[in-house]
Short mmCIF file of C-alpha atoms in Angstrom, two decimals:
data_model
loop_
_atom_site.label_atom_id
_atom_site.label_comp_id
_atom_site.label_asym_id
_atom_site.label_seq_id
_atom_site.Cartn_x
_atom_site.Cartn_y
_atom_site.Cartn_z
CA UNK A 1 -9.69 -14.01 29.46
CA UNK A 2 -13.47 -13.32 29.41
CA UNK A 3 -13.31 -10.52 31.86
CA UNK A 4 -10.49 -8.94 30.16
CA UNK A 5 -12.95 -9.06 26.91
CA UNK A 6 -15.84 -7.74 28.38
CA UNK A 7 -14.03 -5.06 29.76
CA UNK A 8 -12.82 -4.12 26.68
CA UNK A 9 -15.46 -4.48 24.56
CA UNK A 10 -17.29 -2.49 27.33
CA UNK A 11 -14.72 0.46 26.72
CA UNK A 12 -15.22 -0.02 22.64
CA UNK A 13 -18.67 0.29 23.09
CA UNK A 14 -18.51 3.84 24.75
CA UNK A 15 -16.46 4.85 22.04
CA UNK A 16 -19.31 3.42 18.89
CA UNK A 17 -21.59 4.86 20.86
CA UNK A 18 -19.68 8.44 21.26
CA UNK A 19 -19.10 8.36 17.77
CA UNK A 20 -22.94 8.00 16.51
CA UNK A 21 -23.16 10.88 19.12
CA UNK A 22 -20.68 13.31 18.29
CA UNK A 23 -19.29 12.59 14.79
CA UNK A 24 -21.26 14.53 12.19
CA UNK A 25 -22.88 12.12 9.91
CA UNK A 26 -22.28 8.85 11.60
CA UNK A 27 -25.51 6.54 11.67
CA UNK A 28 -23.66 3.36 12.82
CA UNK A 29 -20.11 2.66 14.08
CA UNK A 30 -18.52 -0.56 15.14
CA UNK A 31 -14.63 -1.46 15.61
CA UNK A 32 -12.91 -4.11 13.32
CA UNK A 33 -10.07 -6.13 14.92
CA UNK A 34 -7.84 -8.00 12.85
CA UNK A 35 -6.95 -10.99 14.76
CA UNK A 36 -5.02 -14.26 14.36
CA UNK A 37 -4.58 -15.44 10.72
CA UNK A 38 -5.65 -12.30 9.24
CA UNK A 39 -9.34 -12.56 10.50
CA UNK A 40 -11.39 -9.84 11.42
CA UNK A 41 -13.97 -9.65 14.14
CA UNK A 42 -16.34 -6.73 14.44
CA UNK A 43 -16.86 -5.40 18.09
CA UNK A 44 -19.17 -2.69 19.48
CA UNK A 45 -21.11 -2.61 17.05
CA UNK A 46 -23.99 0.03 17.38
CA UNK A 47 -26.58 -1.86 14.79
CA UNK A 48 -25.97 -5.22 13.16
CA UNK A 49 -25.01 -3.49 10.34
CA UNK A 50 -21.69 -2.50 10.65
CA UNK A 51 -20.90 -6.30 11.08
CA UNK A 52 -22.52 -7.26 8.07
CA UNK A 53 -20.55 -4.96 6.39
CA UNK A 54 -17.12 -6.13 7.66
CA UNK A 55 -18.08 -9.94 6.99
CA UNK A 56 -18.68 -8.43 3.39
CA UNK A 57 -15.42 -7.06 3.44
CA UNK A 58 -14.02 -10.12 4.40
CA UNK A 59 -15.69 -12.41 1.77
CA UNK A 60 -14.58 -10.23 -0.97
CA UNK A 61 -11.66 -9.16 0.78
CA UNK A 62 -11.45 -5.70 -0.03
CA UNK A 63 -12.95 -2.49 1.59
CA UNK A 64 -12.46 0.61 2.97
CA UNK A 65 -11.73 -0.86 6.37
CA UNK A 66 -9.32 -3.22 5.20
CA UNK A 67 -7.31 -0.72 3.42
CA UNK A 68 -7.73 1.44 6.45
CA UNK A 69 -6.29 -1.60 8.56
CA UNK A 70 -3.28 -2.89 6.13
CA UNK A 71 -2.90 0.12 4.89
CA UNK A 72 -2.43 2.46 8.00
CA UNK A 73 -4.59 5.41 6.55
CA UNK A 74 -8.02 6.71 6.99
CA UNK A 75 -10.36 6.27 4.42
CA UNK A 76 -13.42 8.55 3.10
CA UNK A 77 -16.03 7.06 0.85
CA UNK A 78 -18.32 9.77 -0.13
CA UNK A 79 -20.99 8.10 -2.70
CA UNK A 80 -21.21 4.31 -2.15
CA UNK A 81 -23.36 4.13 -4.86
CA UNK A 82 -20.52 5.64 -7.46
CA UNK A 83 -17.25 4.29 -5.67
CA UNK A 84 -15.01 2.67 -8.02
CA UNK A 85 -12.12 1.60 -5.79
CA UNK A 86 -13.19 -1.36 -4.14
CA UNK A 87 -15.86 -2.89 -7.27
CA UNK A 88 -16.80 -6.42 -5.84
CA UNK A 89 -17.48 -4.31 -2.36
CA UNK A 90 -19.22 -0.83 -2.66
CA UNK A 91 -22.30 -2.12 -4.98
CA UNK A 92 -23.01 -4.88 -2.58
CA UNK A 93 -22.95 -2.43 0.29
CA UNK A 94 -24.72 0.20 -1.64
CA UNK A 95 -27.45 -2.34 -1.81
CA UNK A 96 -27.34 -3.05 1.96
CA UNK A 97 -28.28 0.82 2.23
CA UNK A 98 -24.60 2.08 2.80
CA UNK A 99 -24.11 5.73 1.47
CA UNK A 100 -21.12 6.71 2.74
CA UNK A 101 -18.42 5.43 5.19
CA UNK A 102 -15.29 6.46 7.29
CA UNK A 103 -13.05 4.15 8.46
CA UNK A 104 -10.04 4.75 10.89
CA UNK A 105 -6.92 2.79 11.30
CA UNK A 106 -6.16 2.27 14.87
CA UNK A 107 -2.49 2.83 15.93
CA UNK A 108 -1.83 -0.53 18.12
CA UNK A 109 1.03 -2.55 17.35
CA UNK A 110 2.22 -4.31 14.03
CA UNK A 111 0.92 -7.58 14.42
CA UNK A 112 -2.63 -6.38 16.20
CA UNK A 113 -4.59 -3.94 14.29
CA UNK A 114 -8.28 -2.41 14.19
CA UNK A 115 -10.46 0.41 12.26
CA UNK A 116 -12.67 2.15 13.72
CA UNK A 117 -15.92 2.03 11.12
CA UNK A 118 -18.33 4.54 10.60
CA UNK A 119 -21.17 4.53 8.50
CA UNK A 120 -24.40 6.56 7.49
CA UNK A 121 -27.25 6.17 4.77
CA UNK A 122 -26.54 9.32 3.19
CA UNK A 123 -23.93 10.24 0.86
CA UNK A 124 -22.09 12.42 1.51
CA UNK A 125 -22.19 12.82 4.90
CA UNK A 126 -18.95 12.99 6.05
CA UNK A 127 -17.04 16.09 5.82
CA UNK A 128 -13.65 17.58 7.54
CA UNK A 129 -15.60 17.98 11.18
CA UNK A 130 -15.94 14.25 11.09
CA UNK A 131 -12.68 13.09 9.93
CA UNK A 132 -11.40 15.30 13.20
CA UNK A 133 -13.62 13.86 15.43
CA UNK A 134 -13.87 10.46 14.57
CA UNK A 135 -9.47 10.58 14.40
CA UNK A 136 -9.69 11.47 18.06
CA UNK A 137 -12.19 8.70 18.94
CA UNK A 138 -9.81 6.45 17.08
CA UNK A 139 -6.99 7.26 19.22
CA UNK A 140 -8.73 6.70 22.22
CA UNK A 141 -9.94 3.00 21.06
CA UNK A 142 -6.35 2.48 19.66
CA UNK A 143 -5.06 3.24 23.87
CA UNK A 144 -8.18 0.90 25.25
CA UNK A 145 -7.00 -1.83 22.75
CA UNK A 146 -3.24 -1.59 23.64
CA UNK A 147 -4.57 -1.62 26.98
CA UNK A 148 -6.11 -4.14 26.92
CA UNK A 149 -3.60 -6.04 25.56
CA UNK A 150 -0.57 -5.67 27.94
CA UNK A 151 -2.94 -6.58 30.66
CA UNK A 152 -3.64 -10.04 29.07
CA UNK A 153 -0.09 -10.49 28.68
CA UNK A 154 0.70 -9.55 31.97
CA UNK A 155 -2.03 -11.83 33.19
CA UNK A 156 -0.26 -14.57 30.60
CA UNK A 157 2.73 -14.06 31.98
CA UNK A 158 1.68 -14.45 35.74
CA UNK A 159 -0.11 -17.47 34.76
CA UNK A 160 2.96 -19.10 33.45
CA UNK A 161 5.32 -18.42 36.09
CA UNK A 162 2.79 -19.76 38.97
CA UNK A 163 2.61 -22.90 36.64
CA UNK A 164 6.47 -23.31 35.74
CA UNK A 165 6.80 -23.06 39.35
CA UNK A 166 4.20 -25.27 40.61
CA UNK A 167 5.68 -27.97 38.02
CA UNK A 168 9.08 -27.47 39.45
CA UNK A 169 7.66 -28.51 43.05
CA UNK A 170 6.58 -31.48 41.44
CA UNK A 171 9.90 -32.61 40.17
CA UNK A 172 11.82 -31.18 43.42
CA UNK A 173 9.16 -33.59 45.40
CA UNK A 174 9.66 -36.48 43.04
CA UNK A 175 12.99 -36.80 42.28
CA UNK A 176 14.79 -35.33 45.01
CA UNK A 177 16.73 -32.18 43.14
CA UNK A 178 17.07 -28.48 43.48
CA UNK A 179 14.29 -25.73 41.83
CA UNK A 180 17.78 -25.34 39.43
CA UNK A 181 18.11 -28.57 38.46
CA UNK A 182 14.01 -29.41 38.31
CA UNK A 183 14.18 -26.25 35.75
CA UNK A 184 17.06 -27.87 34.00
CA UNK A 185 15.03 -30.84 33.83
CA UNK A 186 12.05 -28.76 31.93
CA UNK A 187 14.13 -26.82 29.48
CA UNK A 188 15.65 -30.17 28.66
CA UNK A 189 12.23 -31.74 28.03
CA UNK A 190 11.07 -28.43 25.92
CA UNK A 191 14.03 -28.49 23.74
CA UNK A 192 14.17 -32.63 23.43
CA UNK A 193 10.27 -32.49 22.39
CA UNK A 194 10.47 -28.90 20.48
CA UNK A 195 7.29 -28.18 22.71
CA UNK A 196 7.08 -24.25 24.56
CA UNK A 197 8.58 -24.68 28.31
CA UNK A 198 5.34 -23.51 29.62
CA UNK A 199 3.45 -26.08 27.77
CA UNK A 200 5.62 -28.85 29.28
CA UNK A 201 5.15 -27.77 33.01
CA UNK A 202 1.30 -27.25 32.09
CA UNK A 203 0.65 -30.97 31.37
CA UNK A 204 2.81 -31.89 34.25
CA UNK A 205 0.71 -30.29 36.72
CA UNK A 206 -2.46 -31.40 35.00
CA UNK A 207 -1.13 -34.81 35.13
CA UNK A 208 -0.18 -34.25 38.91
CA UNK A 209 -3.91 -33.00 39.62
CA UNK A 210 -5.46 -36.06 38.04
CA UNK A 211 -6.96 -38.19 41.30
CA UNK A 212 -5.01 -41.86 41.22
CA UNK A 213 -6.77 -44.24 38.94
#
């Protein structure tokens, strides 16, 4: 799991860094993932900045990047200083020396979703050159992401077929049955405990592994 995040967040951070580059007016960038219960983690980030701005977000729960996220659009804030939209957020981040920001929704999958956030100390500093730009940039961290993704689940799913079938062995060994009936033997103990089938054959082998006491 820690290789597949570096690798990604090794791919994210060409793409922050390409878009300080090449979008006109971008200062800082960073990509906002919105992960497990609704929580978002900042990634790439080209300062410390555009994290501190996200965990803003977060605490007040409102923001450019979250509407960009929930609300599948891109988002243009052209004065910090006089936005009106988000009022517990833009004075804060006015204050923290925000002038204007873009944020990107990326186009992953409905229960996994991302912005890509950039940021300058100027207003006004975004204009219809940047919204083109950074859009592409976002599709390409949007493909990286899904990426990245299906080759954790496909890595998930390896990983739980070697163990359902290692945990079969054990109960072919021990009791003397079939790989059919050792499977019918963990379904039955999924379903009887309400526990995931791959959890049950898990703990078996662990179990197995443990030296006799």
């Amino acid at each position: 799991m820690r290789d597949e995040h570096a690798s990604l967040n090794g791919t994210l951070e060409v793409i922050t860094r390409a878009a300080v580059d090449l979008v006109p007016g971008a200062e800082h960038a960073d990509i906002t993932l919105a992960v497990r219960g609704g929580r978002l983690e900042s990634r790439a980030g080209t300062s410390e900045l555009p994290g501190r701005i996200d965990d803003l977000q977060q605490e007040v729960e409102d923001g450019p990047c979250l509407q960009a996220i929930w609300e599948h659009e891109t988002v243009l804030v052209d004065d910090m200083r006089s936005e009106d939209r988000w009022p517990r957020f833009a004075p804060r981040a006015a204050d923290a020396g925000i002038g204007s920001m873009l944020a990107f929704q990326l186009y992953t999958t409905e229960s996994n979703l991302g912005a890509l956030n950039l940021l300058s100390s100027a207003a006004h500093a975004f204009d219809a050159r940047s919204v083109s730009v950074g859009g592409t940039l976002a599709t390409h961290a949007a493909i990286a992401v899904i990426a990245a993704q299906r080759e954790e689940q496909f890595r998930e799913a390896l990983e739980s077929r070697d163990t359902i079938g290692q945990a079969k062995g054990i109960l072919m060994e021990r009791f003397s049955v079939n790989a059919d009936h050792a499977f019918g033997l963990l379904r039955k103990l999924s379903q009887e405990r309400n526990v995931p089938l791959y959890e049950i054959a898990r703990k078996l082998t662990e179990a197995d592994d443990r030296p006799a006491g």
